[in-house]
Each structure stands twice: as C-alpha cells, then as structure tokens.
Amino acid sequence: LTNWMRYYDVEHVDGILADLGVSSHHFDDEERGFSFRFEAPLDMRMNERGGMTAADVVNRYDEEALARLFYLYGEMKNSRSLASAIVKKRQTETINTVEQLINVVKPLMGRERVKKDMAKVFQALRIAVNDELGCLTRALDTAFDCLKVGGVLAVITFHSLEDRIVKQHMHAWKQGCICPKDFPVCTCGRTPAARVGKPVTASAEELAANPRCRSAKLRYAKKLHEAYKD
C-alpha cells in the first residue's frame, strides 16, 4: 500500500475499505485446492508463483505444529487427534491431494458436523499457507498511517480470528490515556487517535440474496490524529 501511494505520489487518502473475504473465484476454481468440494492438488496459495503449499504444511510440519495450527486457525477442539492422524498417514504415503486429506481427517468428525469441521480444517491450512493474520496485522497499521486526519478505515471480516485482530487494533486507536486507573490525573498526555463505530452485519434481505455474507462483519474507525508508536 505504501509503495502504491509513493508510486502515484499520494501522501494520504480520505478512506480505505479492506474486504478480507477470500475471492469466491478462488474457492470455485477446482484446480486451486481451496475447497474440499473438488479433488485437486493441496495448494491453497493466493500467489501461485512462490511460497509453501498446503501439501508442504501437511507433510513437513511436526505433530505439535500441526495441532497448534488446527487449534489456533481452525478453532478445532480435536486438533491433536487431527495432527496425529496426519502424521501417522504420511509415514506410509505423502498427502498431496484434497481427497487424500479428506480420507485422513473425515473419520475424526461427527457425521452431523463434517462440512463445518472440514471447512475449519481447510481454513486453518489456508491461513497458514498465506500468513493471512500476519498480513492483516501489518495492513491495519499501514492503512491507518495512510489516512489523512478525518479519513475512515472500514474493514469487512469473515471469521472470528480476523475480527478479533481488527477489534483489538481499533480499540487501541480509540483508547487514549494509558495511565493506571489509580492516577489522579493523566500524565501520559494521550488522546484517542480514532473514533470507532459499532460493528455492522448483513440485513435479512442481504442474507437472502447472498448467503455467503452470513459471517461478514464490518468495523470502521475515523482517524482523529496519528496513532501513537510504542
């Protein structure tokens, strides 16, 4: 973002909208490996020109790292069982395709939760492959710096992991004074760097027209002055 603004000789902008939803075209492309609906190589890279694939993660991460990945990024309660099953399977064959991964993890899922749990497994791998949460953290700070005073940053998230990061950043911008509560007067001199609005979710009409927005949440912050750098 900063390189783009430098290239076009732009110092600050009035507003930035960040839509964090993965492109439906990616999910619906049978060759990319993002979805458990299609047989394909386990790739999941947004940028196909380089970096680690989902197959690399599944076959190279040790059991502890896999369990942590599924627990943190997929919020899977049986993350250790999933990791153990994958490590055991790859001792006899390399897991390179969507179908191979499904065959390993599906027996560990309840029949009524297969689709939801499978989506969490694939979400966790996709987040790890693309460092999505790390990219989001860096992008939020950069975007706020690029706003002019009075400018607005709006962010649409699609799952709780993203939303938590956005919420924490915006809370820090609006916090202001960081002195201990028992201080009689403020000595830090900090004032809120932003005014933050209440989160917005899709209306019933929008949900009926576009079911994929059911988990979407929009948060926004209006910049009052530059953020404090600790």
Coordinates of C-alpha atoms in Angstrom, one line a residue:
L1 CA 0.0 0.0 0.0
T2 CA 2.7 2.5 0.9
N3 CA 4.6 1.6 -2.3
W4 CA 1.5 2.2 -4.4
M5 CA 0.9 5.6 -2.8
R6 CA 4.6 6.5 -3.2
Y7 CA 4.4 5.5 -6.9
Y8 CA 1.4 7.7 -7.5
D9 CA 2.8 10.5 -5.3
V10 CA -0.1 10.4 -2.8
E11 CA 0.6 11.2 0.8
H12 CA -2.7 10.5 2.4
V13 CA -6.2 9.3 1.4
D14 CA -9.8 10.0 2.6
G15 CA -10.8 6.4 3.1
I16 CA -9.8 2.8 2.8
L17 CA -12.1 -0.2 2.5
A18 CA -10.5 -3.6 3.2
D19 CA -12.6 -6.6 2.2
L20 CA -10.9 -9.6 3.8
G21 CA -13.2 -12.2 2.2
V22 CA -11.4 -14.8 0.1
S23 CA -12.5 -14.5 -3.6
S24 CA -15.3 -16.8 -4.5
H25 CA -13.5 -17.3 -7.8
H26 CA -10.6 -18.9 -5.8
F27 CA -13.0 -21.2 -3.9
D28 CA -14.8 -22.2 -7.0
D29 CA -11.7 -22.9 -9.0
E30 CA -11.4 -26.7 -8.9
E31 CA -7.6 -26.6 -9.5
R32 CA -6.6 -24.4 -6.6
G33 CA -7.3 -26.8 -3.7
F34 CA -9.1 -24.2 -1.6
S35 CA -12.3 -26.2 -1.3
F36 CA -13.0 -29.7 -0.1
R37 CA -15.7 -29.9 -2.7
F38 CA -13.3 -30.7 -5.5
E39 CA -10.4 -33.1 -6.0
A40 CA -7.3 -31.1 -6.6
P41 CA -3.7 -30.7 -5.5
L42 CA -3.3 -29.3 -2.0
D43 CA -2.1 -25.9 -3.0
M44 CA -4.1 -23.0 -1.4
R45 CA -1.6 -20.3 -2.3
M46 CA -3.1 -17.0 -3.2
N47 CA 0.1 -16.2 -5.1
E48 CA 0.9 -19.3 -7.2
R49 CA 4.4 -18.1 -8.1
G50 CA 6.0 -19.0 -4.8
G51 CA 5.8 -20.0 -1.2
M52 CA 4.8 -23.0 0.8
T53 CA 1.7 -25.0 -0.4
A54 CA -0.8 -26.7 1.9
A55 CA 0.8 -30.0 0.9
D56 CA 4.1 -28.7 2.2
V57 CA 2.5 -27.8 5.5
V58 CA 0.7 -31.1 5.9
N59 CA 3.8 -33.2 5.1
R60 CA 6.5 -31.1 6.7
Y61 CA 5.1 -29.7 10.0
D62 CA 5.7 -31.8 13.0
E63 CA 2.8 -33.1 15.0
E64 CA 2.9 -30.3 17.6
A65 CA 3.0 -27.6 15.0
L66 CA 0.0 -29.1 13.1
A67 CA -2.0 -29.4 16.3
R68 CA -1.3 -25.8 17.1
L69 CA -2.3 -24.7 13.6
F70 CA -5.7 -26.5 13.7
Y71 CA -6.4 -25.2 17.2
L72 CA -5.4 -21.6 16.6
Y73 CA -6.6 -21.1 13.0
G74 CA -9.4 -23.6 12.8
E75 CA -10.5 -23.5 16.4
M76 CA -10.7 -27.3 16.3
K77 CA -11.2 -29.0 19.7
N78 CA -9.7 -32.2 18.4
S79 CA -6.7 -30.6 16.9
R80 CA -4.3 -33.1 18.5
S81 CA -6.2 -36.1 17.1
L82 CA -6.2 -34.5 13.6
A83 CA -2.4 -33.8 13.8
S84 CA -1.7 -37.3 15.0
A85 CA -3.8 -38.9 12.2
I86 CA -2.0 -36.9 9.5
V87 CA 1.5 -37.7 10.9
K88 CA 0.6 -41.4 11.0
K89 CA -0.7 -41.4 7.5
R90 CA 2.3 -39.6 5.9
Q91 CA 4.6 -42.3 7.3
T92 CA 3.1 -44.6 4.6
E93 CA 2.3 -42.1 1.8
T94 CA 2.7 -38.4 1.0
I95 CA -0.5 -36.4 1.3
N96 CA -0.7 -34.4 -1.9
T97 CA -4.4 -34.1 -2.8
V98 CA -7.7 -32.9 -1.3
E99 CA -9.1 -36.4 -1.4
Q100 CA -6.1 -37.8 0.5
L101 CA -6.5 -35.2 3.3
I102 CA -10.3 -35.8 3.5
N103 CA -9.8 -39.5 3.9
V104 CA -7.4 -38.9 6.8
V105 CA -9.4 -36.4 8.8
K106 CA -13.1 -37.3 8.0
P107 CA -13.2 -40.3 10.3
L108 CA -12.4 -38.0 13.2
M109 CA -15.5 -35.8 12.5
G110 CA -19.1 -36.4 13.7
R111 CA -21.5 -37.1 10.9
E112 CA -23.6 -34.0 11.6
R113 CA -20.6 -31.7 11.6
V114 CA -18.5 -33.0 8.7
K115 CA -19.0 -30.0 6.5
K116 CA -18.4 -27.4 9.2
D117 CA -15.3 -29.2 10.6
M118 CA -13.9 -29.8 7.2
A119 CA -14.3 -26.1 6.4
K120 CA -12.3 -25.3 9.6
V121 CA -9.5 -27.7 8.6
F122 CA -9.2 -26.1 5.2
Q123 CA -9.5 -22.6 6.7
A124 CA -6.6 -23.3 9.1
L125 CA -4.4 -24.5 6.3
R126 CA -5.2 -21.6 4.0
I127 CA -4.5 -19.1 6.8
A128 CA -1.1 -20.7 7.5
V129 CA -0.1 -21.0 3.8
N130 CA -0.8 -17.4 3.1
D131 CA 0.2 -15.9 6.5
E132 CA -3.2 -14.2 6.5
L133 CA -3.3 -13.0 10.1
G134 CA 0.2 -11.6 9.9
C135 CA -0.6 -9.8 6.7
L136 CA -3.7 -8.4 8.3
T137 CA -1.9 -7.1 11.3
R138 CA 0.7 -5.3 9.2
A139 CA -2.0 -4.0 6.8
L140 CA -4.1 -2.4 9.5
D141 CA -1.2 -0.3 10.9
T142 CA -0.1 0.7 7.4
A143 CA -3.7 1.6 6.3
F144 CA -4.2 3.8 9.4
D145 CA -0.9 5.6 8.7
C146 CA -2.1 6.3 5.1
L147 CA -5.3 8.0 6.2
K148 CA -5.5 11.8 6.5
V149 CA -7.0 13.2 9.6
G150 CA -10.7 12.7 9.3
G151 CA -10.3 9.8 7.0
V152 CA -12.1 6.5 7.6
L153 CA -10.8 2.9 7.6
A154 CA -13.5 0.3 7.1
V155 CA -12.7 -3.4 7.3
I156 CA -15.0 -6.4 6.5
T157 CA -14.1 -9.6 8.3
F158 CA -15.5 -13.1 7.7
H159 CA -14.4 -15.1 10.8
S160 CA -13.7 -14.5 14.4
L161 CA -9.9 -14.7 14.1
E162 CA -9.8 -11.8 11.6
D163 CA -12.4 -9.9 13.6
R164 CA -10.5 -10.2 16.8
I165 CA -7.4 -8.6 15.3
V166 CA -9.4 -5.7 13.8
K167 CA -11.3 -5.2 17.0
Q168 CA -8.1 -5.1 19.1
H169 CA -6.4 -2.6 16.7
M170 CA -9.4 -0.3 16.7
H171 CA -9.7 -0.5 20.4
A172 CA -6.0 0.5 20.8
W173 CA -6.6 3.5 18.5
K174 CA -9.6 4.8 20.5
Q175 CA -8.1 4.1 23.9
G176 CA -6.4 7.4 24.6
C177 CA -5.0 7.7 28.1
I178 CA -3.0 4.6 29.3
C179 CA -2.2 5.8 32.8
P180 CA -3.0 3.4 35.7
K181 CA -6.6 3.9 36.9
D182 CA -5.4 5.0 40.3
F183 CA -3.6 8.0 38.9
P184 CA -5.4 11.2 40.0
V185 CA -4.6 13.0 36.7
C186 CA -3.4 11.9 33.2
T187 CA 0.3 12.1 32.8
C188 CA 0.8 10.3 29.5
G189 CA -1.0 13.0 27.5
R190 CA -2.6 10.5 25.1
T191 CA -5.9 11.2 23.5
P192 CA -7.9 8.8 21.3
A193 CA -6.4 8.5 17.8
A194 CA -9.7 7.4 16.3
R195 CA -13.4 7.3 16.8
V196 CA -14.7 3.8 16.3
G197 CA -18.3 2.9 15.3
K198 CA -20.3 -0.1 16.2
P199 CA -19.9 -3.2 14.0
V200 CA -22.4 -3.7 11.2
T201 CA -23.7 -7.1 9.9
A202 CA -25.8 -8.0 6.9
S203 CA -29.5 -7.4 6.9
A204 CA -32.0 -10.2 6.4
E205 CA -32.6 -9.0 2.8
E206 CA -28.9 -9.2 2.0
L207 CA -28.5 -12.6 3.6
A208 CA -31.3 -13.9 1.4
A209 CA -29.7 -12.6 -1.7
N210 CA -26.1 -13.5 -0.7
P211 CA -25.8 -16.3 1.9
R212 CA -22.0 -16.1 1.9
C213 CA -22.2 -12.9 3.8
R214 CA -23.7 -14.5 6.8
S215 CA -20.5 -14.3 8.8
A216 CA -19.4 -10.9 7.5
K217 CA -18.9 -8.1 10.0
L218 CA -17.9 -4.5 9.1
R219 CA -15.9 -2.4 11.6
Y220 CA -14.8 1.2 10.9
A221 CA -12.7 3.9 12.5
K222 CA -12.4 7.6 11.8
K223 CA -8.9 9.0 12.3
L224 CA -8.5 11.9 14.7
H225 CA -4.7 12.1 14.7
E226 CA -1.7 9.9 14.1
A227 CA -1.5 6.7 16.1
Y228 CA 0.9 6.5 19.0
K229 CA 4.0 4.4 18.4
D230 CA 5.1 2.4 21.4

